[in-house]
Amino acid sequence: MPEIAPHIARMPGSGVRHILELALRRPGTIILAVGEPGEVAGSAVRDAAAAAWRDGDVRYTPNGGILPLREAIVAKLARENDLDVDVEQVWVTVGATQALFTAMAVTLQRGDEVLVPDPGYTTFTMNAHLLQAAPVPYPLRPERAFQPDLAELETLITPRTRAIIVNTPSNPLGSTFDRATLQALLELARRHDLWVISDEVYERFTWGEPHVSPASIDTDGRVLSVFSMSKTFAMTGARVGWLVTPPGWRPTMLRVQESLVSCVDAPSQRAALAALTGEQSDVERAATHYRDNLAASTALLDERGLRYLTPTGAFYLWIDVSHVSGGDVMAWCERFLDEQGVAVTPGSAFGASGEGWIRVCVASDRTSLLEGLRRLPSAS
Ligand SMILES: Cc1ncc(COP(=O)(O)O)c(C=O)c1O
């Protein structure tokens, strides 16, 4: 038999999935390990998809997406992200997942290096492996409140470095990069002629300063921006996101999109259009729910003397359990699940700098969230 390609066979698995699979085998588990909204998209959004199916709107669409959706995205980017882009720069994708893969596939050759946040979302690293590129983690450390150390980051750049991935608000950290940090990152990218791939899937959930899109302060067209309907509109299973490319990429994107997916399914695009153009009260309600859950959770952690990173975005809490994890937070999470019936994600699943920390998703209902947090061993 021929063999599976060695670079695929060597690809590391996701530690996030590992805990979830264990949790699903244990009835009654409080699951705080899934990164998705507790609610689902509102009825107007679901009705739009249902109507598309009913009316037979199930044919191929243009590669970049249906025009009304691309236009709605252009209007949204102008309104909320301070981005002035042409419709041809917007490519509707199968979630942010495909947008990220596409962004990396068009900028990285085999053997190229790409800087990825550590701790950071696992797909950044997995995509690099798929593309035979080398992921180079740039550490985000507790002593700097998990903000990047740009001097250290610069020492990681080699002649093979092609791109840097920026994720604000961050999964798993629940932190954000401010305008000054993004400006410094862009300057560094200009100095070393790197692409910047910006993952903004949590853009609508910030708890202080409003979100800044790196492309809005880009001066020379080196930022590729990745957005998603999944988290904002609670439609993770509808699989709609989009990639914003620099100007003039249409011929390239047509070929890449055609070979990867041809197009996103028409009913999901209809649902996305309804979500973007409809009233936004569900998004505001969700944001209030996450903000209140975070406030209740941090009050409880303060009471119990547990250390955490002050959340400024997304719907995650990043909690220090190094007083009990004994240098192997994955093993500790397995024991915690077994003994206390609570599934949380080990920080080490997001990179070496996550050792000793856990990620808790606060997007579910408050009662089980607080019950799960109460079962964490206190610091004293
Ligand atoms: C940082 C980040 N980027 C991208 C994604 C993928 O999102 P989508 O559902 O749009 O593919 C996720 C999902 O958890 C995420 O946390």
PDB file of N, CA and C in Angstrom, residues 141-146 297-298 300-311 317-323 353 355-358 360 373 376-380:
ATOM      1  N   ARG A 141       3.649  35.902  27.333  1.00  0.00           N
ATOM      2  CA  ARG A 141       3.958  35.402  28.671  1.00  0.00           C
ATOM      3  C   ARG A 141       3.188  36.138  29.754  1.00  0.00           C
ATOM      4  N   PRO A 142       2.944  35.423  30.880  1.00  0.00           N
ATOM      5  CA  PRO A 142       2.182  36.033  31.984  1.00  0.00           C
ATOM      6  C   PRO A 142       2.829  37.313  32.502  1.00  0.00           C
ATOM      7  N   GLU A 143       4.173  37.355  32.555  1.00  0.00           N
ATOM      8  CA  GLU A 143       4.824  38.546  33.133  1.00  0.00           C
ATOM      9  C   GLU A 143       4.610  39.798  32.281  1.00  0.00           C
ATOM     10  N   ARG A 144       4.174  39.638  31.028  1.00  0.00           N
ATOM     11  CA  ARG A 144       3.831  40.800  30.186  1.00  0.00           C
ATOM     12  C   ARG A 144       2.329  40.837  29.918  1.00  0.00           C
ATOM     13  N   ALA A 145       1.559  40.224  30.818  1.00  0.00           N
ATOM     14  CA  ALA A 145       0.099  40.133  30.658  1.00  0.00           C
ATOM     15  C   ALA A 145      -0.261  39.531  29.290  1.00  0.00           C
ATOM     16  N   PHE A 146       0.586  38.611  28.826  1.00  0.00           N
ATOM     17  CA  PHE A 146       0.368  37.890  27.563  1.00  0.00           C
ATOM     18  C   PHE A 146       0.331  38.818  26.346  1.00  0.00           C
ATOM     19  N   SER A 297     -17.845  35.362  36.982  1.00  0.00           N
ATOM     20  CA  SER A 297     -16.770  34.372  37.090  1.00  0.00           C
ATOM     21  C   SER A 297     -15.540  34.968  37.771  1.00  0.00           C
ATOM     22  N   THR A 298     -15.158  36.177  37.354  1.00  0.00           N
ATOM     23  CA  THR A 298     -13.939  36.764  37.942  1.00  0.00           C
ATOM     24  C   THR A 298     -14.178  37.103  39.419  1.00  0.00           C
ATOM     25  N   LEU A 300     -15.974  35.347  41.437  1.00  0.00           N
ATOM     26  CA  LEU A 300     -15.827  34.061  42.126  1.00  0.00           C
ATOM     27  C   LEU A 300     -14.350  33.660  42.239  1.00  0.00           C
ATOM     28  N   LEU A 301     -13.600  33.858  41.155  1.00  0.00           N
ATOM     29  CA  LEU A 301     -12.177  33.496  41.187  1.00  0.00           C
ATOM     30  C   LEU A 301     -11.424  34.376  42.183  1.00  0.00           C
ATOM     31  N   ASP A 302     -11.786  35.666  42.248  1.00  0.00           N
ATOM     32  CA  ASP A 302     -11.159  36.573  43.227  1.00  0.00           C
ATOM     33  C   ASP A 302     -11.404  36.058  44.647  1.00  0.00           C
ATOM     34  N   GLU A 303     -12.649  35.703  44.903  1.00  0.00           N
ATOM     35  CA  GLU A 303     -13.030  35.187  46.231  1.00  0.00           C
ATOM     36  C   GLU A 303     -12.197  33.963  46.600  1.00  0.00           C
ATOM     37  N   ARG A 304     -11.958  33.111  45.594  1.00  0.00           N
ATOM     38  CA  ARG A 304     -11.252  31.852  45.848  1.00  0.00           C
ATOM     39  C   ARG A 304      -9.744  32.016  45.736  1.00  0.00           C
ATOM     40  N   GLY A 305      -9.263  33.225  45.448  1.00  0.00           N
ATOM     41  CA  GLY A 305      -7.822  33.483  45.375  1.00  0.00           C
ATOM     42  C   GLY A 305      -7.163  32.885  44.152  1.00  0.00           C
ATOM     43  N   LEU A 306      -7.930  32.635  43.089  1.00  0.00           N
ATOM     44  CA  LEU A 306      -7.331  32.062  41.866  1.00  0.00           C
ATOM     45  C   LEU A 306      -6.907  33.176  40.918  1.00  0.00           C
ATOM     46  N   ARG A 307      -5.723  32.993  40.314  1.00  0.00           N
ATOM     47  CA  ARG A 307      -5.189  34.017  39.414  1.00  0.00           C
ATOM     48  C   ARG A 307      -5.704  33.790  37.997  1.00  0.00           C
ATOM     49  N   TYR A 308      -6.009  34.875  37.291  1.00  0.00           N
ATOM     50  CA  TYR A 308      -6.478  34.776  35.905  1.00  0.00           C
ATOM     51  C   TYR A 308      -6.016  36.020  35.152  1.00  0.00           C
ATOM     52  N   LEU A 309      -6.070  35.928  33.839  1.00  0.00           N
ATOM     53  CA  LEU A 309      -5.755  37.085  33.002  1.00  0.00           C
ATOM     54  C   LEU A 309      -7.036  37.917  32.862  1.00  0.00           C
ATOM     55  N   THR A 310      -6.950  39.216  33.173  1.00  0.00           N
ATOM     56  CA  THR A 310      -8.151  40.059  33.071  1.00  0.00           C
ATOM     57  C   THR A 310      -8.665  40.030  31.633  1.00  0.00           C
ATOM     58  N   PRO A 311      -9.899  39.551  31.439  1.00  0.00           N
ATOM     59  CA  PRO A 311     -10.395  39.412  30.055  1.00  0.00           C
ATOM     60  C   PRO A 311     -10.717  40.765  29.424  1.00  0.00           C
ATOM     61  N   LEU A 317     -11.976  32.649  29.628  1.00  0.00           N
ATOM     62  CA  LEU A 317     -11.193  33.040  30.799  1.00  0.00           C
ATOM     63  C   LEU A 317      -9.947  32.169  30.818  1.00  0.00           C
ATOM     64  N   TRP A 318      -8.817  32.791  31.080  1.00  0.00           N
ATOM     65  CA  TRP A 318      -7.521  32.103  31.076  1.00  0.00           C
ATOM     66  C   TRP A 318      -7.052  32.077  32.530  1.00  0.00           C
ATOM     67  N   ILE A 319      -7.048  30.880  33.110  1.00  0.00           N
ATOM     68  CA  ILE A 319      -6.893  30.758  34.568  1.00  0.00           C
ATOM     69  C   ILE A 319      -5.623  29.974  34.912  1.00  0.00           C
ATOM     70  N   ASP A 320      -4.907  30.470  35.902  1.00  0.00           N
ATOM     71  CA  ASP A 320      -3.655  29.858  36.360  1.00  0.00           C
ATOM     72  C   ASP A 320      -3.982  28.718  37.333  1.00  0.00           C
ATOM     73  N   VAL A 321      -3.605  27.485  36.968  1.00  0.00           N
ATOM     74  CA  VAL A 321      -3.785  26.360  37.907  1.00  0.00           C
ATOM     75  C   VAL A 321      -2.432  25.709  38.209  1.00  0.00           C
ATOM     76  N   SER A 322      -1.351  26.482  38.035  1.00  0.00           N
ATOM     77  CA  SER A 322      -0.018  25.890  38.194  1.00  0.00           C
ATOM     78  C   SER A 322       0.232  25.423  39.631  1.00  0.00           C
ATOM     79  N   HIS A 323      -0.575  25.923  40.595  1.00  0.00           N
ATOM     80  CA  HIS A 323      -0.401  25.473  41.987  1.00  0.00           C
ATOM     81  C   HIS A 323      -0.827  24.012  42.173  1.00  0.00           C
ATOM     82  N   SER A 353       3.684  27.765  25.940  1.00  0.00           N
ATOM     83  CA  SER A 353       3.525  28.849  26.928  1.00  0.00           C
ATOM     84  C   SER A 353       2.216  28.739  27.703  1.00  0.00           C
ATOM     85  N   GLU A 355       1.355  26.054  29.387  1.00  0.00           N
ATOM     86  CA  GLU A 355       1.496  25.091  30.491  1.00  0.00           C
ATOM     87  C   GLU A 355       1.153  25.766  31.820  1.00  0.00           C
ATOM     88  N   GLY A 356       0.370  25.073  32.632  1.00  0.00           N
ATOM     89  CA  GLY A 356       0.006  25.611  33.950  1.00  0.00           C
ATOM     90  C   GLY A 356      -1.260  26.450  33.943  1.00  0.00           C
ATOM     91  N   TRP A 357      -1.853  26.614  32.744  1.00  0.00           N
ATOM     92  CA  TRP A 357      -3.074  27.436  32.629  1.00  0.00           C
ATOM     93  C   TRP A 357      -4.202  26.612  32.012  1.00  0.00           C
ATOM     94  N   ILE A 358      -5.426  27.041  32.243  1.00  0.00           N
ATOM     95  CA  ILE A 358      -6.563  26.414  31.560  1.00  0.00           C
ATOM     96  C   ILE A 358      -7.404  27.490  30.871  1.00  0.00           C
ATOM     97  N   VAL A 360     -11.299  28.465  29.978  1.00  0.00           N
ATOM     98  CA  VAL A 360     -12.703  28.189  30.289  1.00  0.00           C
ATOM     99  C   VAL A 360     -13.560  29.039  29.360  1.00  0.00           C
ATOM    100  N   LEU A 373     -16.648  26.403  37.982  1.00  0.00           N
ATOM    101  CA  LEU A 373     -15.536  27.185  38.538  1.00  0.00           C
ATOM    102  C   LEU A 373     -15.396  26.940  40.047  1.00  0.00           C
ATOM    103  N   LEU A 376     -13.013  24.195  41.009  1.00  0.00           N
ATOM    104  CA  LEU A 376     -11.568  24.355  40.839  1.00  0.00           C
ATOM    105  C   LEU A 376     -10.915  24.407  42.214  1.00  0.00           C
ATOM    106  N   PRO A 377      -9.749  23.777  42.362  1.00  0.00           N
ATOM    107  CA  PRO A 377      -9.082  23.819  43.667  1.00  0.00           C
ATOM    108  C   PRO A 377      -8.595  25.228  43.978  1.00  0.00           C
ATOM    109  N   SER A 378      -8.912  25.752  45.159  1.00  0.00           N
ATOM    110  CA  SER A 378      -8.527  27.144  45.458  1.00  0.00           C
ATOM    111  C   SER A 378      -7.018  27.231  45.673  1.00  0.00           C
ATOM    112  N   ALA A 379      -6.545  28.468  45.635  1.00  0.00           N
ATOM    113  CA  ALA A 379      -5.100  28.680  45.638  1.00  0.00           C
ATOM    114  C   ALA A 379      -4.497  28.505  47.035  1.00  0.00           C
ATOM    115  N   SER A 380      -5.290  28.633  48.097  1.00  0.00           N
ATOM    116  CA  SER A 380      -4.697  28.585  49.445  1.00  0.00           C
ATOM    117  C   SER A 380      -4.733  27.166  50.003  1.00  0.00           C
TER     118      SER A 380
END
